[in-house]
XYZ file of N, CA, C and O in Angstrom:
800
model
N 0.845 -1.194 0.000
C 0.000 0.000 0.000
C 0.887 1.254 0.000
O 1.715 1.466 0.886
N 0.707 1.932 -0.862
C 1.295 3.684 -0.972
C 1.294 4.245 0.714
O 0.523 3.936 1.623
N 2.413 5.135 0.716
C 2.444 5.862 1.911
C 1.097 6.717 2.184
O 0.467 7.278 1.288
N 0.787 6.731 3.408
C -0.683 8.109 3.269
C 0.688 8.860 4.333
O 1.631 8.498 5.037
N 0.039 10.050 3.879
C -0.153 11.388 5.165
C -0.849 12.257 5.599
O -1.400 13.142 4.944
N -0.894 12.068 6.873
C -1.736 12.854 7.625
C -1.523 13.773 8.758
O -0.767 13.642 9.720
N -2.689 15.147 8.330
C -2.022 16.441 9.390
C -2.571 16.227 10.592
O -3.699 15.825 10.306
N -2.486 16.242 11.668
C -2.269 16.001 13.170
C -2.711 17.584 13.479
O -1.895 18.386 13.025
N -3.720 18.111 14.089
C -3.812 19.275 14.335
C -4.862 19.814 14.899
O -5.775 19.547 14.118
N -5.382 20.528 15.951
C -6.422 21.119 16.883
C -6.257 22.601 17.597
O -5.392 23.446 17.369
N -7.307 22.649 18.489
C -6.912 23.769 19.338
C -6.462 24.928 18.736
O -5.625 25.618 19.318
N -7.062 25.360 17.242
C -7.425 26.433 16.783
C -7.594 27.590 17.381
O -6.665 28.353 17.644
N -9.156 27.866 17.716
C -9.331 28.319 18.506
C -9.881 29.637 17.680
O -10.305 30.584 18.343
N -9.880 29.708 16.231
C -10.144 30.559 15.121
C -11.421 31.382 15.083
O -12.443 30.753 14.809
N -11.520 32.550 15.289
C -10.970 34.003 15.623
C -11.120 33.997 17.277
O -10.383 34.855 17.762
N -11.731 33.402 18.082
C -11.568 33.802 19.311
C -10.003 34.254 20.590
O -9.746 35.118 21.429
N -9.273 32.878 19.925
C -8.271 33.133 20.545
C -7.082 33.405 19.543
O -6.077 33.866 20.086
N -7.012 33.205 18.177
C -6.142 33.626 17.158
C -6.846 33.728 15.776
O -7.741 33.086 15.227
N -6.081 34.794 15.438
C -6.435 35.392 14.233
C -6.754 34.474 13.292
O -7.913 34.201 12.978
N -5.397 33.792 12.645
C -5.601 32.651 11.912
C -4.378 31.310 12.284
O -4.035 31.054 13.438
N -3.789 30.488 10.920
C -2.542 29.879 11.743
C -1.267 30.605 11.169
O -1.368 31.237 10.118
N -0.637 30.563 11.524
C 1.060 31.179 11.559
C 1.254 30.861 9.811
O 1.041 29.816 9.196
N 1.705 32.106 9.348
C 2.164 32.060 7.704
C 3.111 31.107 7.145
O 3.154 30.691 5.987
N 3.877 30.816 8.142
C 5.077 29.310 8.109
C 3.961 28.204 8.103
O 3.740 27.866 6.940
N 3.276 27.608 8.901
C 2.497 26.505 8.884
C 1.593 26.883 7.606
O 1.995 26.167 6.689
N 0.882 27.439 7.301
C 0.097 27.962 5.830
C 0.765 27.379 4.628
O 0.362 26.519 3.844
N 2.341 28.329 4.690
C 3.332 28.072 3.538
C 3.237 26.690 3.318
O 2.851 26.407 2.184
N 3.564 25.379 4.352
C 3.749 23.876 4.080
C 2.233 23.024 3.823
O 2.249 21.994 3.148
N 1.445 23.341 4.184
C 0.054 22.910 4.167
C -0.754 23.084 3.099
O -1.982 23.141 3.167
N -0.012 23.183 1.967
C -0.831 22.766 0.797
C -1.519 21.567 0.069
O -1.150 20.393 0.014
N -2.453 22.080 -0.395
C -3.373 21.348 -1.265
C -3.111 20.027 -2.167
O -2.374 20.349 -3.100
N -3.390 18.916 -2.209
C -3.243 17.998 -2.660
C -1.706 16.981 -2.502
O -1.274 16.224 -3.372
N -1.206 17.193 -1.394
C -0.108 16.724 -0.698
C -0.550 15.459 0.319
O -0.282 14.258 0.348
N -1.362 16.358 1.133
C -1.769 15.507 2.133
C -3.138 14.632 1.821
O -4.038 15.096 1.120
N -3.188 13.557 2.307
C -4.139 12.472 2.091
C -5.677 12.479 3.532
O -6.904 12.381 3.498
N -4.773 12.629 4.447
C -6.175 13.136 5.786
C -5.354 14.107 6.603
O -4.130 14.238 6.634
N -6.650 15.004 7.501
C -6.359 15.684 8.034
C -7.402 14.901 9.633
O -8.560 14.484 9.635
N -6.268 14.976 10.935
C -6.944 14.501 12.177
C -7.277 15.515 13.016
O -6.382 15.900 13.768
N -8.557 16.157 13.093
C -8.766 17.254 13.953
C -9.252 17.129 15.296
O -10.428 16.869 15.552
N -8.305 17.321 16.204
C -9.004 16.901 17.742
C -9.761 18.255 17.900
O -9.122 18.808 18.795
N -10.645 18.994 17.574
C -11.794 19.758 17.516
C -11.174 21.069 17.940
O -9.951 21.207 17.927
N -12.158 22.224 18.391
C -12.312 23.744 18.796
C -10.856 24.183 17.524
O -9.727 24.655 17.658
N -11.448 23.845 16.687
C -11.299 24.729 15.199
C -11.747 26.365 15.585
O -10.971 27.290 15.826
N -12.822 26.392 15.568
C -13.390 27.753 15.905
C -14.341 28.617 15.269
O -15.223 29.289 15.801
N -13.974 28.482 13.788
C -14.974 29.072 13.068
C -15.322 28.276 11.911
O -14.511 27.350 11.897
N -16.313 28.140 10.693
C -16.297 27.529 9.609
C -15.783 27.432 8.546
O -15.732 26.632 7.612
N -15.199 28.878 8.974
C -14.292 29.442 7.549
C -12.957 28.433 7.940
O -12.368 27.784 7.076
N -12.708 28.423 8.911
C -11.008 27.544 9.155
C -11.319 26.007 9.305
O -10.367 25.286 9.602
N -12.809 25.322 9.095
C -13.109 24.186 9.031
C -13.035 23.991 7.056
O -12.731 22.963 6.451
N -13.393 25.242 6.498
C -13.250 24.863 5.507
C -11.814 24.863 5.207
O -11.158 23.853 4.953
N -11.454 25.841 5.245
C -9.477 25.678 5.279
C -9.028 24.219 5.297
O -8.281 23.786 4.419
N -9.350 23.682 6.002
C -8.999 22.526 6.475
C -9.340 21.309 5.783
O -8.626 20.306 5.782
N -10.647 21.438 5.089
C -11.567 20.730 4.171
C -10.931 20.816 2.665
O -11.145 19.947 1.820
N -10.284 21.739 2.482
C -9.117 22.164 0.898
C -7.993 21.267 1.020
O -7.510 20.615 0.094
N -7.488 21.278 2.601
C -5.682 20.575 2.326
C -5.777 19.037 2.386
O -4.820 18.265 2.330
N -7.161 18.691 2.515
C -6.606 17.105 2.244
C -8.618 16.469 2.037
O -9.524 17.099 2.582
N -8.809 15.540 1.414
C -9.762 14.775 0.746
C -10.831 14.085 2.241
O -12.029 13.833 2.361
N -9.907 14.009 2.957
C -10.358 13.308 3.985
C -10.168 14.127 5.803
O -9.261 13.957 6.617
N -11.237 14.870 5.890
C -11.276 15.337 7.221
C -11.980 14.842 8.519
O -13.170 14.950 8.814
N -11.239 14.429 9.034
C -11.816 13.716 10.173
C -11.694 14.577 11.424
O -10.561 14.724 11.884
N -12.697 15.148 12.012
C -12.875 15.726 13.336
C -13.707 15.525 14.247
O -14.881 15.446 13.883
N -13.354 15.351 15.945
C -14.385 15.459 16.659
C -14.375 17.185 17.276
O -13.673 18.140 16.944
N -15.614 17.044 18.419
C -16.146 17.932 18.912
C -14.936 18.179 19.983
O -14.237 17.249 20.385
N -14.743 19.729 20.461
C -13.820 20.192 21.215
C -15.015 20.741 22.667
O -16.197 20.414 22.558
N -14.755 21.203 23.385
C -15.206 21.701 24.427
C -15.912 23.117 24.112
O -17.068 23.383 24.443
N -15.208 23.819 23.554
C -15.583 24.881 22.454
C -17.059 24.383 21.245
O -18.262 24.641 21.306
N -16.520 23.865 20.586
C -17.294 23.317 19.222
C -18.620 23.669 19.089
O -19.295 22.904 19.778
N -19.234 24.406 18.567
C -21.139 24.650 18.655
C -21.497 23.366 17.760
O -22.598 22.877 18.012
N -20.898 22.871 16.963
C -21.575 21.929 15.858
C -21.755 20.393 16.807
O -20.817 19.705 17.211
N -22.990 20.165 16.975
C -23.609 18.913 18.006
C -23.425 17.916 17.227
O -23.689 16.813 17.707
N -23.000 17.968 16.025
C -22.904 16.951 14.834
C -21.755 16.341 15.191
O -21.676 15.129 15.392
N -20.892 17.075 15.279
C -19.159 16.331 15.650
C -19.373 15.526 16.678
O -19.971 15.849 17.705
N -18.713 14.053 16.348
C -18.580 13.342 17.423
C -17.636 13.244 18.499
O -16.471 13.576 18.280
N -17.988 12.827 19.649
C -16.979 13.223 20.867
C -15.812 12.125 20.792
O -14.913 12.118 21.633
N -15.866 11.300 19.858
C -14.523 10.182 19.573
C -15.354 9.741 18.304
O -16.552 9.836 18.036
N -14.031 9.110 17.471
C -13.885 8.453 16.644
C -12.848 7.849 16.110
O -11.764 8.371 16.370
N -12.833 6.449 15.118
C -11.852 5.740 15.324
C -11.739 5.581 13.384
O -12.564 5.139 12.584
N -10.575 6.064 13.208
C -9.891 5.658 11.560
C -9.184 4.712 11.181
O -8.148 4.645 11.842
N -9.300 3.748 10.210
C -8.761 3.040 10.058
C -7.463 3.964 8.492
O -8.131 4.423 7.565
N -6.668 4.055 8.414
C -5.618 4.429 7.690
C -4.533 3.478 7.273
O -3.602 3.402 8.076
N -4.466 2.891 6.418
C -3.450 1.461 5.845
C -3.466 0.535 7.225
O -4.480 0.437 7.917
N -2.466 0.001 7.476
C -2.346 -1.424 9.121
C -2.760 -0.456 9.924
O -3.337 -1.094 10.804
N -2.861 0.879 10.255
C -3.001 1.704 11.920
C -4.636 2.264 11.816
O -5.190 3.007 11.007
N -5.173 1.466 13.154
C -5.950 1.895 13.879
C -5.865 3.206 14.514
O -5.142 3.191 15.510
N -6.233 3.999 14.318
C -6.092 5.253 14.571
C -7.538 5.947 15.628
O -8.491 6.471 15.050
N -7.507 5.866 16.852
C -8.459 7.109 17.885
C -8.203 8.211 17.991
O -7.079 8.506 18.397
N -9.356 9.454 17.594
C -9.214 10.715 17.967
C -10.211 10.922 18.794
O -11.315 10.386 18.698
N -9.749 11.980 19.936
C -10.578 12.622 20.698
C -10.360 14.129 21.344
O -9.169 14.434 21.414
N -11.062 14.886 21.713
C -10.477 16.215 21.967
C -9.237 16.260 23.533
O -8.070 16.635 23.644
N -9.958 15.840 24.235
C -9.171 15.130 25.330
C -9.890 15.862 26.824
O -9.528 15.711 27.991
N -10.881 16.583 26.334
C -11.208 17.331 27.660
C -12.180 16.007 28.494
O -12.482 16.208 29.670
N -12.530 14.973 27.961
C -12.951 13.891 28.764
C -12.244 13.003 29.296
O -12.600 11.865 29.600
N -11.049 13.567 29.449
C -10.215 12.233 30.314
C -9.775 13.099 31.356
O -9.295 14.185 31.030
N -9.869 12.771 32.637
C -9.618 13.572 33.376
C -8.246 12.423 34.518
O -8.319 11.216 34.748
N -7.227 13.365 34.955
C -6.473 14.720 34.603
C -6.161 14.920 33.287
O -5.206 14.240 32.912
N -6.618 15.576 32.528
C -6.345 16.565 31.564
C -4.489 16.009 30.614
O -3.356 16.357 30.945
N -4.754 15.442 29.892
C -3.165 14.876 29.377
C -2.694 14.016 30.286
O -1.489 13.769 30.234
N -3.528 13.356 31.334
C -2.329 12.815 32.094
C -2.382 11.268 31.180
O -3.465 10.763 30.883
N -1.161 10.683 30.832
C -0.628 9.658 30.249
C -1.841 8.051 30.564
O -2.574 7.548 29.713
N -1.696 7.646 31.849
C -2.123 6.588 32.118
C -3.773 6.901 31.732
O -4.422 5.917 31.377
N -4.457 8.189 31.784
C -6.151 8.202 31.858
C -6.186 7.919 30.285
O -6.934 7.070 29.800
N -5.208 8.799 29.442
C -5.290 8.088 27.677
C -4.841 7.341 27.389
O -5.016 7.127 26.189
N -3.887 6.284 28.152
C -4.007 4.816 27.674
C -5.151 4.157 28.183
O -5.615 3.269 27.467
N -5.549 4.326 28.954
C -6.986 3.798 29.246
C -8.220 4.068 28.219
O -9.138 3.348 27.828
N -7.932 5.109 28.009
C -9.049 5.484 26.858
C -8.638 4.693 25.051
O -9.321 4.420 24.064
N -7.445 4.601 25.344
C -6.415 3.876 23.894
C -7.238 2.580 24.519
O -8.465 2.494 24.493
N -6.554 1.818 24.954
C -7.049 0.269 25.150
C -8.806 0.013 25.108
O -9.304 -1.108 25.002
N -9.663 1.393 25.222
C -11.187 1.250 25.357
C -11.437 0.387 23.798
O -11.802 -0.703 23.358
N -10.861 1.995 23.274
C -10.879 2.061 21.462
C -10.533 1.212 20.762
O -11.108 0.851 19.735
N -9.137 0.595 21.407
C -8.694 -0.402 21.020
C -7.827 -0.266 19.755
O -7.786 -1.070 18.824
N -7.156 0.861 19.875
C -6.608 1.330 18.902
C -4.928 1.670 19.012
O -4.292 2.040 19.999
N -4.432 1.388 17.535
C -2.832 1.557 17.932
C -2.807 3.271 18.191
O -2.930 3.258 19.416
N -2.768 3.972 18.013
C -2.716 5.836 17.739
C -3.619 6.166 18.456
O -4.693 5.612 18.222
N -3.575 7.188 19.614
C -4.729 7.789 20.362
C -4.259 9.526 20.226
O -3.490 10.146 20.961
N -4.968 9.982 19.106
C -4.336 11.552 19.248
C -5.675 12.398 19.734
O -6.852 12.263 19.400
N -5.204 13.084 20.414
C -6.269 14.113 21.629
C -5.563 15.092 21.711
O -4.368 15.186 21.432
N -6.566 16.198 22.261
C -6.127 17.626 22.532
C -6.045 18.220 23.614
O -5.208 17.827 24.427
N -6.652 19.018 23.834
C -6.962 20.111 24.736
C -6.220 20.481 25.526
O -6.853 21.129 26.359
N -5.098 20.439 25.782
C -4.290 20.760 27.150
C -3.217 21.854 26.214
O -2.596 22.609 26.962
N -2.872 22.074 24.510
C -2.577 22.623 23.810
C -0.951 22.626 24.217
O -0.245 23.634 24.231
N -0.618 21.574 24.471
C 1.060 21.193 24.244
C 1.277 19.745 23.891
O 0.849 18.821 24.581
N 1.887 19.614 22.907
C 2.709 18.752 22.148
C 3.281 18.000 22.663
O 4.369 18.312 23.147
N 2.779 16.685 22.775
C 3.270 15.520 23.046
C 3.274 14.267 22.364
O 2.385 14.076 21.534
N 4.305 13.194 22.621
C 4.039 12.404 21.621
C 5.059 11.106 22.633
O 6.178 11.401 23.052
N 4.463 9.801 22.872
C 4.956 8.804 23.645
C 4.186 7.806 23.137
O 3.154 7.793 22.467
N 5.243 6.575 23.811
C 4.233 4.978 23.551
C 4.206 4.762 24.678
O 4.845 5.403 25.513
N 3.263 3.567 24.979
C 2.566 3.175 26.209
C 1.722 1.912 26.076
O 0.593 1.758 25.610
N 2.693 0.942 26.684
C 2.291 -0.538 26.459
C 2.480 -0.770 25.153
O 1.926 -1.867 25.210
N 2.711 -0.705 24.300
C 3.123 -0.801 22.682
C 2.089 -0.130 21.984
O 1.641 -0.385 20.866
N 1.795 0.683 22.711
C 0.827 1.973 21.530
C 1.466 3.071 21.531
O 2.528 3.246 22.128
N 0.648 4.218 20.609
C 1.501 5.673 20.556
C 0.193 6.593 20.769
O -0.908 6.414 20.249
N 0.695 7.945 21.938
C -0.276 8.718 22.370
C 0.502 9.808 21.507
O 1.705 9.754 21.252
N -0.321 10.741 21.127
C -0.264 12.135 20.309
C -1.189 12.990 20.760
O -2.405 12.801 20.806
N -0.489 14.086 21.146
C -0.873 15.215 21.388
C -0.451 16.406 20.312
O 0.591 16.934 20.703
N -0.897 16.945 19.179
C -0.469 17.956 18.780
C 0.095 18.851 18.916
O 1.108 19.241 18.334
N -0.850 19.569 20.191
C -0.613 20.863 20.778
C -1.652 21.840 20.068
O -2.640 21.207 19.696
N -1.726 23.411 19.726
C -2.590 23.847 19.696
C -1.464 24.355 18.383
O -0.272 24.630 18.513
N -2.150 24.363 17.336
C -1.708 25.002 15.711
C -1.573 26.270 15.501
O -1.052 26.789 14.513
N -2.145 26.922 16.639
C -2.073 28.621 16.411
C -1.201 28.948 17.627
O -0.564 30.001 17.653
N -1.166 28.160 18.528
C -0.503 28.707 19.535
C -1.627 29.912 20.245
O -1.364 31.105 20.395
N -2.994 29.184 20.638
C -4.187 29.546 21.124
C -3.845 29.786 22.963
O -3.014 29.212 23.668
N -4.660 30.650 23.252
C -4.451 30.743 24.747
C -4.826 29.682 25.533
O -5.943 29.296 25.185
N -4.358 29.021 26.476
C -4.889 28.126 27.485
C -4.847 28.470 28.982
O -3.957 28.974 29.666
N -6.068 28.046 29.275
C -5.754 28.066 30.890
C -5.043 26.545 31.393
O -4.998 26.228 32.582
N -4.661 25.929 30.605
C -3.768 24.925 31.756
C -2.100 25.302 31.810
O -1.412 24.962 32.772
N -1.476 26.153 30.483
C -0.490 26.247 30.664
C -0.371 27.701 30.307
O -1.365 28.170 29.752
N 0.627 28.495 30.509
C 0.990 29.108 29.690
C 2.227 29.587 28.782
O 2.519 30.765 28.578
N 2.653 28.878 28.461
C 3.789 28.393 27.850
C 3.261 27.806 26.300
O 2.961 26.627 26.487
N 3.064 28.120 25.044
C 2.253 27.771 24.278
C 2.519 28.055 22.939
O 2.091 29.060 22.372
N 3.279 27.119 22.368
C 4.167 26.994 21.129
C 3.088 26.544 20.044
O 2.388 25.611 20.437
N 2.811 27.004 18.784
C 1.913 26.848 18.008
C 2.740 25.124 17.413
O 3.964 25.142 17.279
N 2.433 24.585 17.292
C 2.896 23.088 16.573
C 1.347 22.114 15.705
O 0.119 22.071 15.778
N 2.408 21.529 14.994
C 1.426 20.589 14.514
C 2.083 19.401 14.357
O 3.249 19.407 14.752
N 1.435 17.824 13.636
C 2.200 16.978 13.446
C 2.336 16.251 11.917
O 1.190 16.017 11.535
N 2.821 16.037 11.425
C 2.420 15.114 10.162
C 2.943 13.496 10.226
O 4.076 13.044 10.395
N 1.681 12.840 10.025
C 2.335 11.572 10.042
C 2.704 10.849 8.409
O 2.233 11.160 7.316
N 3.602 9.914 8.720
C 3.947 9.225 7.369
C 3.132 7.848 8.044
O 3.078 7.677 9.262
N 2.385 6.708 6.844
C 2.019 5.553 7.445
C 2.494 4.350 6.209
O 2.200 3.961 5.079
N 3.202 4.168 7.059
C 3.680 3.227 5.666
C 3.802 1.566 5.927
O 4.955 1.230 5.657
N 3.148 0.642 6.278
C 3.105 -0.871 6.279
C 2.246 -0.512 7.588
O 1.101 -0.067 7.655
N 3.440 -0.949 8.931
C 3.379 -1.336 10.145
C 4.375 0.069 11.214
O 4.333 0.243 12.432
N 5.126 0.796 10.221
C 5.341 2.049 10.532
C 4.968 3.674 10.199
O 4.568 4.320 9.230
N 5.246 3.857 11.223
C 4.376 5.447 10.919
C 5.870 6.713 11.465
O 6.475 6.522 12.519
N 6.036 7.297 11.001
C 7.344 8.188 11.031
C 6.560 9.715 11.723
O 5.625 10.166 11.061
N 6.782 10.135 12.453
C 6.364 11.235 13.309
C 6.843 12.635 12.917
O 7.656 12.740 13.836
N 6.938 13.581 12.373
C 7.295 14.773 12.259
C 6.517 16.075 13.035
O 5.554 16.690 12.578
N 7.200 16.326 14.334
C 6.832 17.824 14.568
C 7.012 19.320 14.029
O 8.084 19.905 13.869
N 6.092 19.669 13.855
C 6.615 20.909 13.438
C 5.953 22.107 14.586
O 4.750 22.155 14.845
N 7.028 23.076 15.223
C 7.023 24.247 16.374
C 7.643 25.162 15.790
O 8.734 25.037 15.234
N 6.941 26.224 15.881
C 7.468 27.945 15.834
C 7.920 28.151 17.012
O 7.260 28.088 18.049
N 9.333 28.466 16.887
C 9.794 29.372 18.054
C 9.239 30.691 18.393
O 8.286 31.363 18.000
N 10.297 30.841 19.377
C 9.710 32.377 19.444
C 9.772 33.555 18.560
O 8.945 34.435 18.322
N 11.247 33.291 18.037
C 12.232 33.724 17.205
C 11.655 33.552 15.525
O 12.426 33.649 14.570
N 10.230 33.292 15.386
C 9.387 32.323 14.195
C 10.204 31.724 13.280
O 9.957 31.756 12.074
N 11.509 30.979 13.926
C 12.253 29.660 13.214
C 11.010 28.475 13.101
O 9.961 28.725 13.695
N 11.128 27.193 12.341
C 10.477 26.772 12.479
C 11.262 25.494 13.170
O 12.425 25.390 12.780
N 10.941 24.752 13.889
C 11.863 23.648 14.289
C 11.019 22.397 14.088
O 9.869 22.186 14.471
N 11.976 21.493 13.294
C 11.404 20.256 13.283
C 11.989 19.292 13.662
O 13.214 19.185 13.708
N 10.976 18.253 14.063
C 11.970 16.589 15.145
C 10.706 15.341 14.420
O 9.661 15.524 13.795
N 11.362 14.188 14.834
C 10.916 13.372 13.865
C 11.451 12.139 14.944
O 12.537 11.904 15.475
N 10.424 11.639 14.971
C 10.378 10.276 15.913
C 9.514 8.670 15.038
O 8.733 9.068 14.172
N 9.533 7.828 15.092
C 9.228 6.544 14.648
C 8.541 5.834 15.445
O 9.112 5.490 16.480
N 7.208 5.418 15.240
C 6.396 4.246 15.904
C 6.522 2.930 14.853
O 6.243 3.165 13.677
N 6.827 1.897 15.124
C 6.826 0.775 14.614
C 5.336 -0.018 15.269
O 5.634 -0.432 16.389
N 4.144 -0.291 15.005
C 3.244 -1.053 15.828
C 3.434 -2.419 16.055
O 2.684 -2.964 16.864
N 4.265 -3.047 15.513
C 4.551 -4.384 15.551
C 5.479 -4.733 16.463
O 5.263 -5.802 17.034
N 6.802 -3.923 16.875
C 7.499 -3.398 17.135
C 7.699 -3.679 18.670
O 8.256 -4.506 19.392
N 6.819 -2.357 18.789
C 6.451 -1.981 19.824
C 5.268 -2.759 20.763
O 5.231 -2.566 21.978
N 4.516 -3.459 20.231
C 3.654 -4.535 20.957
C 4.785 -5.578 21.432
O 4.768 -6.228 22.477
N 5.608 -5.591 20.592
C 6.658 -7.079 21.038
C 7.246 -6.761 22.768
O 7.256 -7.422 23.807
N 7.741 -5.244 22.323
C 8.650 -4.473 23.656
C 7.914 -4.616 24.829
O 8.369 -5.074 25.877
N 6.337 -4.074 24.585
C 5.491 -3.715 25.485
C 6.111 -2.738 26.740
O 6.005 -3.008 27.937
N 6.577 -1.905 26.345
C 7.633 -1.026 27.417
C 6.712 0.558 27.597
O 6.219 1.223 26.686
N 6.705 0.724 28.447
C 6.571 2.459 28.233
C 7.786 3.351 28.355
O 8.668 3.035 29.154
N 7.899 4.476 27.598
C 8.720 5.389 27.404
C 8.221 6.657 26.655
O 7.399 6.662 25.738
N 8.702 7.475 27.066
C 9.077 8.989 26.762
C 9.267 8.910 25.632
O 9.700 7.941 25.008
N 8.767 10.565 25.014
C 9.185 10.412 23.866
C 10.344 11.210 23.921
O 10.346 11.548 25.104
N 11.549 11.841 23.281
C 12.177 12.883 23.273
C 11.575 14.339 23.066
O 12.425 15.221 23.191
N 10.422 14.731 22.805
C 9.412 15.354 22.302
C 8.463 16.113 23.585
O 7.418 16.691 23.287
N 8.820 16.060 24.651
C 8.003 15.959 25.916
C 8.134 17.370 26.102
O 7.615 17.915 27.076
């Protein structure tokens, strides 16, 4: 099966808490590149749902805490070449990002990939031989859990039984910095280990 890719991205927040997304992330996010886009929700407005609906064929989003549209579902599960893929916004797992409440919610789903939002920082780890993703917030939107709040997104590569991780963060300095980590699912079920990502 051909490589897919897919944009990793939430916590918008479009016009309430940012204007739009950063002209660097715009510049790379063109049209007919990407294959899906994973939206852990509070997009913000329709106009940046359609944005989003242009850069790739396949948009998959749930509902954010924010979200007025009752239509979006509060989870859902993609299947994308071998990876099982769960999205959710993340404001239903409570503590808020904490690791062990979204592997719990991973093992519900039953899914290799559990990417969620809301806490609007960028994370990315395995856990028991799965991989948790956190985006972070794409505009670098205000939060009340942190304030420390780097606009990032993620793109995944999916290719057999591996999936290749690419972050992308605006500094402050609007460099763009990118890091790139590897989930193997086959791999990693064998290890069954938890670990950090370098990415934390």
């Amino acid at each position: 099966m051909a490589t897919q890719l897919a944009l990793v991205l939430g916590d918008m927040h479009i016009p309430t808490r940012a204007v739009d997304l950063p002209e660097q992330f715009k510049n790379l996010l063109v049209p007919g590149k990407i294959h899906h886009v994973l939206c852990t929700g509070n997009v913000g407005s329709k106009k940046a749902t359609e944005y989003l609906q242009r850069i790739a064929p396949n948009l998959h989003q749930v509902r954010g805490d924010f979200d007025k549209d009752a239509n979006l579902p509060d989870f859902k599960v993609v299947q994308i070449g071998n990876f099982k893929i769960g999205l959710i916004h993340g404001h239903q797992v409570v503590p808020w990002g904490d690791t062990e409440s979204l592997a719990s919610k991973q093992r519900q789903l039953d899914v290799d990939i559990l990417i969620s939002g809301h806490t609007h920082q960028m994370h990315v780890s395995t856990v028991d031989g799965r991989c948790l993703i956190n985006p972070g917030s794409a505009t670098g939107a205000y939060s009340c859990i942190s304030s420390d709040v780097q606009p990032s997104f993620i793109l995944l590569t999916l290719q057999g039984n591996t999936s290749s991780i690419y972050v992308y963060r605006l500094k402050e300095d609007g460099e763009l910095d990118v890091s790139k980590s590897s989930f193997d699912k086959l791999q990693n079920k064998k290890d069954q280990k938890s670990k950090p990502s370098e990415f934390e």
